[in-house]
PDB file of C-alpha atoms in Angstrom:
ATOM      1  CA  MET W   1     -26.180  32.243  28.745  1.00 52.00           C
ATOM      2  CA  ARG W   2     -28.763  32.198  31.759  1.00 59.00           C
ATOM      3  CA  ARG W   3     -30.293  35.802  30.657  1.00 61.00           C
ATOM      4  CA  LEU W   4     -31.157  35.202  27.170  1.00 61.00           C
ATOM      5  CA  VAL W   5     -33.206  31.534  28.232  1.00 59.00           C
ATOM      6  CA  PRO W   6     -35.961  33.090  29.012  1.00 62.00           C
ATOM      7  CA  PHE W   7     -35.864  35.527  25.108  1.00 57.00           C
ATOM      8  CA  ALA W   8     -35.574  32.262  23.961  1.00 55.00           C
ATOM      9  CA  VAL W   9     -38.586  31.153  25.279  1.00 56.00           C
ATOM     10  CA  VAL W  10     -41.000  33.294  24.521  1.00 54.00           C
ATOM     11  CA  LEU W  11     -39.294  33.533  21.199  1.00 51.00           C
ATOM     12  CA  LEU W  12     -40.494  29.929  20.804  1.00 52.00           C
ATOM     13  CA  LEU W  13     -44.012  31.049  22.269  1.00 51.00           C
ATOM     14  CA  LEU W  14     -43.694  33.399  19.472  1.00 50.00           C
ATOM     15  CA  ALA W  15     -42.731  31.386  16.623  1.00 48.00           C
ATOM     16  CA  THR W  16     -45.697  28.575  18.142  1.00 49.00           C
ATOM     17  CA  LEU W  17     -48.712  31.030  18.090  1.00 47.00           C
ATOM     18  CA  SER W  18     -47.802  32.539  14.808  1.00 48.00           C
ATOM     19  CA  ALA W  19     -47.806  29.606  12.793  1.00 44.00           C
ATOM     20  CA  ALA W  20     -50.644  28.129  14.425  1.00 43.00           C
ATOM     21  CA  ALA W  21     -52.337  31.681  13.585  1.00 44.00           C
ATOM     22  CA  ALA W  22     -51.505  31.258  10.144  1.00 43.00           C
ATOM     23  CA  ILE W  23     -52.899  27.576   9.539  1.00 42.00           C
ATOM     24  CA  GLY W  24     -55.883  28.080  10.621  1.00 43.00           C
ATOM     25  CA  ALA W  25     -56.532  32.007   8.795  1.00 43.00           C
ATOM     26  CA  SER W  26     -55.102  30.396   5.151  1.00 43.00           C
ATOM     27  CA  GLY W  27     -57.807  27.523   6.210  1.00 43.00           C
ATOM     28  CA  LYS W  28     -60.767  29.917   5.251  1.00 50.00           C
ATOM     29  CA  ARG W  29     -60.796  33.216   4.784  1.00 53.00           C
ATOM     30  CA  ARG W  30     -62.362  35.183   7.416  1.00 58.00           C
ATOM     31  CA  HIS W  31     -66.462  36.775   7.228  1.00 57.00           C
ATOM     32  CA  VAL W  32     -67.296  40.284   8.351  1.00 57.00           C
ATOM     33  CA  SER W  33     -70.714  41.376   8.419  1.00 54.00           C
ATOM     34  CA  GLN W  34     -70.381  44.729   8.211  1.00 55.00           C
ATOM     35  CA  PRO W  35     -73.881  46.435   6.825  1.00 54.00           C
ATOM     36  CA  GLU W  36     -71.902  49.768   6.052  1.00 64.00           C
ATOM     37  CA  GLY W  37     -69.609  48.354   4.063  1.00 79.00           C
ATOM     38  CA  LEU W  38     -71.548  47.060   1.512  1.00 86.00           C
ATOM     39  CA  ALA W  39     -75.006  48.304   0.591  1.00 92.00           C
ATOM     40  CA  LEU W  40     -77.596  47.074  -1.788  1.00 95.00           C
ATOM     41  CA  SER W  41     -80.749  48.289  -3.223  1.00 96.00           C
ATOM     42  CA  GLY W  42     -82.466  47.661  -6.325  1.00 96.00           C
ATOM     43  CA  HIS W  43     -86.364  47.605  -7.827  1.00 95.00           C
ATOM     44  CA  VAL W  44     -88.497  46.427 -10.769  1.00 96.00           C
ATOM     45  CA  VAL W  45     -91.553  46.937 -11.175  1.00 96.00           C
ATOM     46  CA  GLY W  46     -94.558  45.927 -14.146  1.00 94.00           C
ATOM     47  CA  LEU W  47     -94.526  42.826 -13.168  1.00 96.00           C
ATOM     48  CA  LEU W  48     -96.640  39.945 -14.994  1.00 95.00           C
ATOM     49  CA  PRO W  49     -97.723  36.194 -14.651  1.00 95.00           C
ATOM     50  CA  GLY W  50     -95.087  33.579 -16.481  1.00 93.00           C
ATOM     51  CA  GLN W  51     -92.763  37.047 -17.689  1.00 92.00           C
ATOM     52  CA  HIS W  52     -89.160  37.399 -17.204  1.00 94.00           C
ATOM     53  CA  ALA W  53     -88.051  41.257 -16.179  1.00 95.00           C
ATOM     54  CA  ARG W  54     -85.137  42.293 -15.817  1.00 96.00           C
ATOM     55  CA  MET W  55     -84.044  44.137 -11.933  1.00 97.00           C
ATOM     56  CA  THR W  56     -80.914  45.993 -11.456  1.00 96.00           C
ATOM     57  CA  ILE W  57     -78.902  45.921  -7.964  1.00 97.00           C
ATOM     58  CA  HIS W  58     -77.402  48.920  -7.197  1.00 96.00           C
ATOM     59  CA  VAL W  59     -74.038  48.154  -5.234  1.00 96.00           C
ATOM     60  CA  LYS W  60     -72.062  50.320  -2.953  1.00 95.00           C
ATOM     61  CA  ASN W  61     -69.071  49.732  -1.731  1.00 94.00           C
ATOM     62  CA  ARG W  62     -68.548  52.173   1.879  1.00 90.00           C
ATOM     63  CA  LEU W  63     -64.848  50.620   2.508  1.00 91.00           C
ATOM     64  CA  HIS W  64     -62.028  52.464   1.894  1.00 90.00           C
ATOM     65  CA  ARG W  65     -60.387  49.443  -0.566  1.00 91.00           C
ATOM     66  CA  THR W  66     -61.593  47.477  -3.498  1.00 93.00           C
ATOM     67  CA  ILE W  67     -63.739  45.196  -3.706  1.00 93.00           C
ATOM     68  CA  HIS W  68     -65.286  41.598  -5.882  1.00 94.00           C
ATOM     69  CA  LEU W  69     -68.681  41.200  -5.583  1.00 94.00           C
ATOM     70  CA  ARG W  70     -68.831  37.510  -5.731  1.00 94.00           C
ATOM     71  CA  SER W  71     -71.834  36.014  -4.896  1.00 95.00           C
ATOM     72  CA  LEU W  72     -75.861  37.881  -4.441  1.00 96.00           C
ATOM     73  CA  LYS W  73     -78.914  36.168  -3.570  1.00 96.00           C
ATOM     74  CA  THR W  74     -82.315  37.519  -3.412  1.00 97.00           C
ATOM     75  CA  THR W  75     -85.170  36.690  -0.570  1.00 97.00           C
ATOM     76  CA  VAL W  76     -88.472  37.599  -1.515  1.00 98.00           C
ATOM     77  CA  ARG W  77     -91.411  38.091   1.197  1.00 97.00           C
ATOM     78  CA  ALA W  78     -95.265  37.974   1.076  1.00 97.00           C
ATOM     79  CA  ALA W  79     -96.675  40.991  -0.868  1.00 97.00           C
ATOM     80  CA  ALA W  80    -100.043  40.503   0.354  1.00 97.00           C
ATOM     81  CA  PRO W  81    -102.348  37.814   2.182  1.00 97.00           C
ATOM     82  CA  GLY W  82    -102.681  35.007  -0.997  1.00 97.00           C
ATOM     83  CA  CYS W  83     -99.723  36.168  -2.454  1.00 98.00           C
ATOM     84  CA  GLY W  84     -96.563  34.998  -1.043  1.00 97.00           C
ATOM     85  CA  GLY W  85     -92.716  35.079  -1.483  1.00 97.00           C
ATOM     86  CA  ARG W  86     -93.092  32.023  -4.192  1.00 97.00           C
ATOM     87  CA  ASN W  87     -94.791  33.894  -6.669  1.00 97.00           C
ATOM     88  CA  LEU W  88     -91.559  35.667  -7.423  1.00 97.00           C
ATOM     89  CA  VAL W  89     -88.785  33.946  -8.680  1.00 97.00           C
ATOM     90  CA  VAL W  90     -85.497  35.589  -8.957  1.00 98.00           C
ATOM     91  CA  ALA W  91     -82.072  34.817  -9.804  1.00 97.00           C
ATOM     92  CA  ALA W  92     -79.109  35.323  -7.766  1.00 97.00           C
ATOM     93  CA  TYR W  93     -75.805  36.451  -9.262  1.00 97.00           C
ATOM     94  CA  HIS W  94     -72.289  34.557  -8.909  1.00 96.00           C
ATOM     95  CA  GLY W  95     -69.180  35.972 -10.417  1.00 95.00           C
ATOM     96  CA  ARG W  96     -66.140  38.466  -9.527  1.00 94.00           C
ATOM     97  CA  LEU W  97     -67.500  41.888 -10.290  1.00 95.00           C
ATOM     98  CA  ARG W  98     -64.280  44.779  -9.042  1.00 96.00           C
ATOM     99  CA  ILE W  99     -66.068  47.702  -6.784  1.00 96.00           C
ATOM    100  CA  ARG W 100     -63.057  49.875  -6.686  1.00 95.00           C
ATOM    101  CA  ALA W 101     -62.643  51.951  -2.700  1.00 94.00           C
ATOM    102  CA  GLY W 102     -66.411  54.224  -2.428  1.00 93.00           C
ATOM    103  CA  GLY W 103     -67.417  53.538  -5.389  1.00 96.00           C
ATOM    104  CA  TRP W 104     -70.678  51.339  -6.582  1.00 95.00           C
ATOM    105  CA  SER W 105     -71.502  49.177  -9.618  1.00 96.00           C
ATOM    106  CA  ARG W 106     -75.223  47.644 -11.180  1.00 96.00           C
ATOM    107  CA  VAL W 107     -75.880  43.590 -10.783  1.00 96.00           C
ATOM    108  CA  PHE W 108     -78.628  42.563 -13.350  1.00 96.00           C
ATOM    109  CA  VAL W 109     -80.652  39.579 -12.613  1.00 97.00           C
ATOM    110  CA  SER W 110     -83.571  37.704 -13.804  1.00 97.00           C
ATOM    111  CA  VAL W 111     -87.041  38.399 -12.237  1.00 98.00           C
ATOM    112  CA  ARG W 112     -89.845  35.986 -12.675  1.00 97.00           C
ATOM    113  CA  MET W 113     -93.525  35.454 -11.561  1.00 97.00           C
ATOM    114  CA  ARG W 114     -94.793  32.386 -11.874  1.00 97.00           C
ATOM    115  CA  LEU W 115     -97.331  31.727 -14.521  1.00 94.00           C
ATOM    116  CA  ASP W 116    -100.091  30.711 -11.694  1.00 96.00           C
ATOM    117  CA  SER W 117     -99.936  33.223  -9.408  1.00 97.00           C
ATOM    118  CA  PRO W 118    -103.393  34.218  -8.436  1.00 97.00           C
ATOM    119  CA  ASN W 119    -105.128  37.057  -8.634  1.00 97.00           C
ATOM    120  CA  ALA W 120    -104.066  38.824  -4.956  1.00 97.00           C
ATOM    121  CA  CYS W 121    -100.649  39.572  -6.211  1.00 97.00           C
ATOM    122  CA  GLN W 122    -102.290  41.967  -8.976  1.00 96.00           C
ATOM    123  CA  GLY W 123    -101.066  45.331  -8.375  1.00 96.00           C
ATOM    124  CA  LYS W 124     -99.223  44.284  -5.164  1.00 97.00           C
ATOM    125  CA  ILE W 125     -95.569  45.140  -4.084  1.00 98.00           C
ATOM    126  CA  PHE W 126     -93.071  42.124  -2.890  1.00 98.00           C
ATOM    127  CA  PRO W 127     -90.541  43.662   0.021  1.00 98.00           C
ATOM    128  CA  LEU W 128     -86.993  42.502  -1.602  1.00 97.00           C
ATOM    129  CA  THR W 129     -83.599  41.517   0.914  1.00 96.00           C
ATOM    130  CA  PHE W 130     -80.775  41.656  -0.761  1.00 96.00           C
ATOM    131  CA  LYS W 131     -77.490  39.802   1.033  1.00 94.00           C
ATOM    132  CA  GLY W 132     -73.920  39.732  -1.001  1.00 93.00           C
ATOM    133  CA  GLN W 133     -70.511  38.096  -0.175  1.00 92.00           C
ATOM    134  CA  ALA W 134     -67.779  39.878  -1.682  1.00 92.00           C
ATOM    135  CA  SER W 135     -63.567  39.597  -0.889  1.00 88.00           C
ATOM    136  CA  ALA W 136     -61.654  42.125  -0.076  1.00 82.00           C
TER     137      ALA W 136
ATOM    138  CA  MET C   1     -36.948  42.867  31.495  1.00 53.00           C
ATOM    139  CA  GLN C   2     -37.339  45.270  28.796  1.00 58.00           C
ATOM    140  CA  ARG C   3     -36.708  42.935  26.337  1.00 59.00           C
ATOM    141  CA  LEU C   4     -39.022  40.554  27.466  1.00 54.00           C
ATOM    142  CA  ALA C   5     -41.524  42.944  27.820  1.00 53.00           C
ATOM    143  CA  LEU C   6     -40.817  44.480  24.040  1.00 50.00           C
ATOM    144  CA  THR C   7     -41.144  40.433  22.763  1.00 52.00           C
ATOM    145  CA  LEU C   8     -44.328  39.874  23.860  1.00 49.00           C
ATOM    146  CA  VAL C   9     -45.884  42.785  22.746  1.00 47.00           C
ATOM    147  CA  VAL C  10     -44.901  41.681  19.167  1.00 46.00           C
ATOM    148  CA  ALA C  11     -46.100  38.120  20.346  1.00 46.00           C
ATOM    149  CA  ALA C  12     -49.195  39.385  20.928  1.00 45.00           C
ATOM    150  CA  VAL C  13     -49.901  41.912  18.321  1.00 42.00           C
ATOM    151  CA  ALA C  14     -49.046  38.772  15.876  1.00 44.00           C
ATOM    152  CA  VAL C  15     -51.658  36.518  17.230  1.00 44.00           C
ATOM    153  CA  GLY C  16     -53.968  39.155  17.167  1.00 42.00           C
ATOM    154  CA  PHE C  17     -54.144  39.292  13.334  1.00 40.00           C
ATOM    155  CA  PRO C  18     -54.478  35.979  12.338  1.00 41.00           C
ATOM    156  CA  GLY C  19     -55.799  37.251   8.957  1.00 39.00           C
ATOM    157  CA  GLY C  20     -52.657  39.537   7.933  1.00 39.00           C
ATOM    158  CA  ALA C  21     -51.582  36.391   7.438  1.00 37.00           C
ATOM    159  CA  ALA C  22     -54.627  34.731   4.523  1.00 40.00           C
ATOM    160  CA  ALA C  23     -54.296  35.052   1.151  1.00 45.00           C
ATOM    161  CA  GLY C  24     -57.957  37.712   2.279  1.00 61.00           C
ATOM    162  CA  TRP C  25     -61.251  38.276   3.306  1.00 66.00           C
ATOM    163  CA  SER C  26     -65.016  38.013   2.264  1.00 77.00           C
ATOM    164  CA  LEU C  27     -67.397  40.760   3.782  1.00 78.00           C
ATOM    165  CA  LEU C  28     -70.648  40.047   3.780  1.00 82.00           C
ATOM    166  CA  GLY C  29     -73.751  42.697   3.429  1.00 85.00           C
ATOM    167  CA  SER C  30     -77.300  42.702   2.292  1.00 88.00           C
ATOM    168  CA  GLY C  31     -79.740  45.665   2.057  1.00 92.00           C
ATOM    169  CA  GLY C  32     -83.218  45.530   0.727  1.00 93.00           C
ATOM    170  CA  GLY C  33     -85.989  46.538  -2.402  1.00 96.00           C
ATOM    171  CA  LYS C  34     -88.827  45.826  -4.105  1.00 96.00           C
ATOM    172  CA  ALA C  35     -90.680  44.198  -6.872  1.00 97.00           C
ATOM    173  CA  LYS C  36     -94.397  45.267  -8.217  1.00 97.00           C
ATOM    174  CA  ALA C  37     -96.311  43.638 -10.239  1.00 97.00           C
ATOM    175  CA  LYS C  38     -99.083  44.913 -13.010  1.00 96.00           C
ATOM    176  CA  THR C  39    -102.770  46.100 -12.576  1.00 96.00           C
ATOM    177  CA  LEU C  40    -104.979  45.232 -15.429  1.00 96.00           C
ATOM    178  CA  ASN C  41    -107.846  48.030 -16.218  1.00 96.00           C
ATOM    179  CA  ALA C  42    -111.318  47.334 -16.144  1.00 97.00           C
ATOM    180  CA  GLY C  43    -112.760  45.763 -19.762  1.00 97.00           C
ATOM    181  CA  ASN C  44    -114.323  47.942 -22.321  1.00 97.00           C
ATOM    182  CA  VAL C  45    -118.271  47.842 -22.939  1.00 98.00           C
ATOM    183  CA  PRO C  46    -119.248  44.866 -25.663  1.00 98.00           C
ATOM    184  CA  THR C  47    -121.201  46.003 -28.602  1.00 97.00           C
ATOM    185  CA  LEU C  48    -123.015  43.915 -30.341  1.00 97.00           C
ATOM    186  CA  THR C  49    -124.712  42.823 -33.477  1.00 96.00           C
ATOM    187  CA  ASN C  50    -127.113  39.550 -34.312  1.00 95.00           C
ATOM    188  CA  GLY C  51    -125.978  36.897 -36.252  1.00 91.00           C
ATOM    189  CA  THR C  52    -127.855  33.602 -37.776  1.00 91.00           C
ATOM    190  CA  GLY C  53    -130.160  32.700 -36.155  1.00 91.00           C
ATOM    191  CA  HIS C  54    -129.836  33.057 -32.182  1.00 93.00           C
ATOM    192  CA  ASN C  55    -126.025  33.810 -32.876  1.00 95.00           C
ATOM    193  CA  VAL C  56    -124.626  37.275 -31.526  1.00 97.00           C
ATOM    194  CA  SER C  57    -121.760  39.239 -32.081  1.00 97.00           C
ATOM    195  CA  VAL C  58    -120.012  40.666 -29.422  1.00 97.00           C
ATOM    196  CA  SER C  59    -116.555  42.959 -30.669  1.00 97.00           C
ATOM    197  CA  TRP C  60    -114.939  45.601 -27.306  1.00 98.00           C
ATOM    198  CA  ALA C  61    -111.907  47.418 -27.817  1.00 97.00           C
ATOM    199  CA  ALA C  62    -108.629  45.881 -26.478  1.00 97.00           C
ATOM    200  CA  SER C  63    -108.100  46.802 -22.143  1.00 96.00           C
ATOM    201  CA  THR C  64    -104.579  47.927 -20.815  1.00 95.00           C
ATOM    202  CA  TYR C  65    -102.546  47.542 -17.968  1.00 94.00           C
ATOM    203  CA  ALA C  66    -102.109  50.541 -15.477  1.00 91.00           C
ATOM    204  CA  ASN C  67     -99.289  51.107 -17.153  1.00 82.00           C
ATOM    205  CA  GLY C  68     -99.771  49.896 -20.460  1.00 86.00           C
ATOM    206  CA  GLY C  69     -99.388  46.677 -22.345  1.00 90.00           C
ATOM    207  CA  SER C  70    -102.848  44.096 -23.524  1.00 93.00           C
ATOM    208  CA  PRO C  71    -104.050  41.477 -21.289  1.00 95.00           C
ATOM    209  CA  GLN C  72    -103.542  37.657 -22.705  1.00 94.00           C
ATOM    210  CA  GLY C  73    -107.159  37.934 -22.936  1.00 96.00           C
ATOM    211  CA  TYR C  74    -110.892  38.103 -22.102  1.00 98.00           C
ATOM    212  CA  LEU C  75    -113.950  36.538 -20.599  1.00 98.00           C
ATOM    213  CA  ILE C  76    -116.814  37.288 -21.785  1.00 98.00           C
ATOM    214  CA  LYS C  77    -120.305  36.668 -19.926  1.00 98.00           C
ATOM    215  CA  ARG C  78    -123.840  36.861 -20.853  1.00 98.00           C
ATOM    216  CA  TYR C  79    -127.002  38.540 -18.873  1.00 98.00           C
ATOM    217  CA  THR C  80    -130.463  38.497 -18.889  1.00 97.00           C
ATOM    218  CA  SER C  81    -132.210  41.914 -19.670  1.00 95.00           C
ATOM    219  CA  ALA C  82    -132.921  42.108 -15.985  1.00 96.00           C
ATOM    220  CA  GLY C  83    -129.241  42.065 -15.558  1.00 96.00           C
ATOM    221  CA  VAL C  84    -128.966  38.401 -14.160  1.00 97.00           C
ATOM    222  CA  PHE C  85    -125.863  35.766 -15.010  1.00 97.00           C
ATOM    223  CA  ALA C  86    -127.179  34.016 -17.739  1.00 97.00           C
ATOM    224  CA  ALA C  87    -123.803  32.370 -18.973  1.00 96.00           C
ATOM    225  CA  ASN C  88    -120.132  32.386 -19.676  1.00 97.00           C
ATOM    226  CA  ALA C  89    -120.473  33.074 -23.507  1.00 97.00           C
ATOM    227  CA  CYS C  90    -118.051  32.420 -26.183  1.00 95.00           C
ATOM    228  CA  GLY C  91    -117.419  29.327 -25.231  1.00 92.00           C
ATOM    229  CA  GLY C  92    -116.682  30.170 -21.622  1.00 91.00           C
ATOM    230  CA  THR C  93    -112.932  30.202 -21.991  1.00 91.00           C
ATOM    231  CA  VAL C  94    -110.052  33.339 -22.609  1.00 93.00           C
ATOM    232  CA  ILE C  95    -110.784  34.739 -25.632  1.00 94.00           C
ATOM    233  CA  THR C  96    -107.659  36.197 -27.056  1.00 95.00           C
ATOM    234  CA  THR C  97    -109.260  38.171 -29.754  1.00 96.00           C
ATOM    235  CA  LEU C  98    -111.564  41.344 -29.580  1.00 97.00           C
ATOM    236  CA  SER C  99    -114.559  39.699 -31.100  1.00 97.00           C
ATOM    237  CA  CYS C 100    -116.155  36.513 -30.737  1.00 97.00           C
ATOM    238  CA  THR C 101    -119.845  35.249 -31.537  1.00 96.00           C
ATOM    239  CA  ASP C 102    -122.048  33.572 -29.250  1.00 96.00           C
ATOM    240  CA  SER C 103    -124.464  30.286 -29.600  1.00 94.00           C
ATOM    241  CA  ALA C 104    -127.189  32.115 -27.108  1.00 94.00           C
ATOM    242  CA  SER C 105    -130.523  30.638 -27.298  1.00 93.00           C
ATOM    243  CA  LYS C 106    -133.571  32.763 -28.374  1.00 94.00           C
ATOM    244  CA  GLY C 107    -133.951  35.063 -25.998  1.00 95.00           C
ATOM    245  CA  THR C 108    -132.564  39.247 -24.911  1.00 96.00           C
ATOM    246  CA  TRP C 109    -129.471  39.689 -23.458  1.00 97.00           C
ATOM    247  CA  LYS C 110    -127.190  41.513 -22.193  1.00 97.00           C
ATOM    248  CA  TYR C 111    -122.608  41.045 -22.437  1.00 98.00           C
ATOM    249  CA  THR C 112    -119.973  41.926 -20.256  1.00 98.00           C
ATOM    250  CA  VAL C 113    -115.873  41.814 -20.627  1.00 98.00           C
ATOM    251  CA  THR C 114    -113.347  41.106 -18.193  1.00 98.00           C
ATOM    252  CA  PRO C 115    -109.508  41.432 -18.695  1.00 97.00           C
ATOM    253  CA  ALA C 116    -107.567  38.561 -18.173  1.00 96.00           C
ATOM    254  CA  THR C 117    -103.954  37.287 -17.737  1.00 95.00           C
ATOM    255  CA  GLY C 118    -103.263  33.978 -15.894  1.00 94.00           C
ATOM    256  CA  ASN C 119    -105.617  33.686 -12.878  1.00 96.00           C
ATOM    257  CA  TRP C 120    -105.732  37.785 -12.908  1.00 97.00           C
ATOM    258  CA  ARG C 121    -108.790  39.529 -13.789  1.00 97.00           C
ATOM    259  CA  GLY C 122    -109.390  42.851 -14.278  1.00 96.00           C
ATOM    260  CA  ALA C 123    -112.730  44.442 -13.096  1.00 97.00           C
ATOM    261  CA  GLU C 124    -115.611  43.500 -15.513  1.00 98.00           C
ATOM    262  CA  SER C 125    -117.466  45.910 -17.802  1.00 98.00           C
ATOM    263  CA  ALA C 126    -120.628  47.642 -16.936  1.00 98.00           C
ATOM    264  CA  LEU C 127    -123.144  45.475 -18.768  1.00 98.00           C
ATOM    265  CA  SER C 128    -123.496  46.137 -23.112  1.00 97.00           C
ATOM    266  CA  ALA C 129    -126.580  47.128 -24.731  1.00 97.00           C
ATOM    267  CA  ALA C 130    -129.176  44.810 -25.124  1.00 97.00           C
ATOM    268  CA  ILE C 131    -129.947  42.658 -27.788  1.00 96.00           C
ATOM    269  CA  SER C 132    -132.788  40.300 -29.161  1.00 94.00           C
ATOM    270  CA  ALA C 133    -131.160  36.959 -30.377  1.00 86.00           C
TER     271      ALA C 133
END
């Protein structure tokens, strides 16, 4: 009987720790930043003041498991002195786009250049940064 | 003792992977891209004809963007025969057609055309031939 006491203590410890871990993990999803796992790229040309354009963003799943793209946001940086990023408005994507392991897909978002964008924006290139969130 | 060690290993593995008990996990990714704005080409030199009184009829060919498409309108300017700016012609606002009538005063004038879209401006055309109003 005395030989079983340490074993019982460890079992109790195991049960307690596992329960605590499960409760903590089920409350929120685990966020993993893997730049090499989800690659985003896209571009758009022909922007004019007050006009809408459609930008295609390519989403590459480099993982070995299927993912679902949940959201995608774009940050616009200044194109030139006197032509800030605020002159370009890019819509965010929200959805549940399934992308198989190692596959890719496209997301279309609306891009609008403000009607009052200054002349300094003419012919300039706005650098874009995409940030996506997916679930697996 | 061996049993105790084995149990401790199992416990360590269970604690080390709490995500296994969760419904799923979320992946964050990023990347870059670019968005390019169009460029307005220069205006075309206008042609002039005399209208009634001192009016001058100004007409010009449509301009384009570098990759096609037409600007919203045009700004017309009047210059003296010496090439000195005199006034914004045809009301001084953006003209959406390809011609206008300028109420000039008596004199000899030249004109230019500047493509315009919103706050954007193309290069101003060269001066037209002179006309006596």
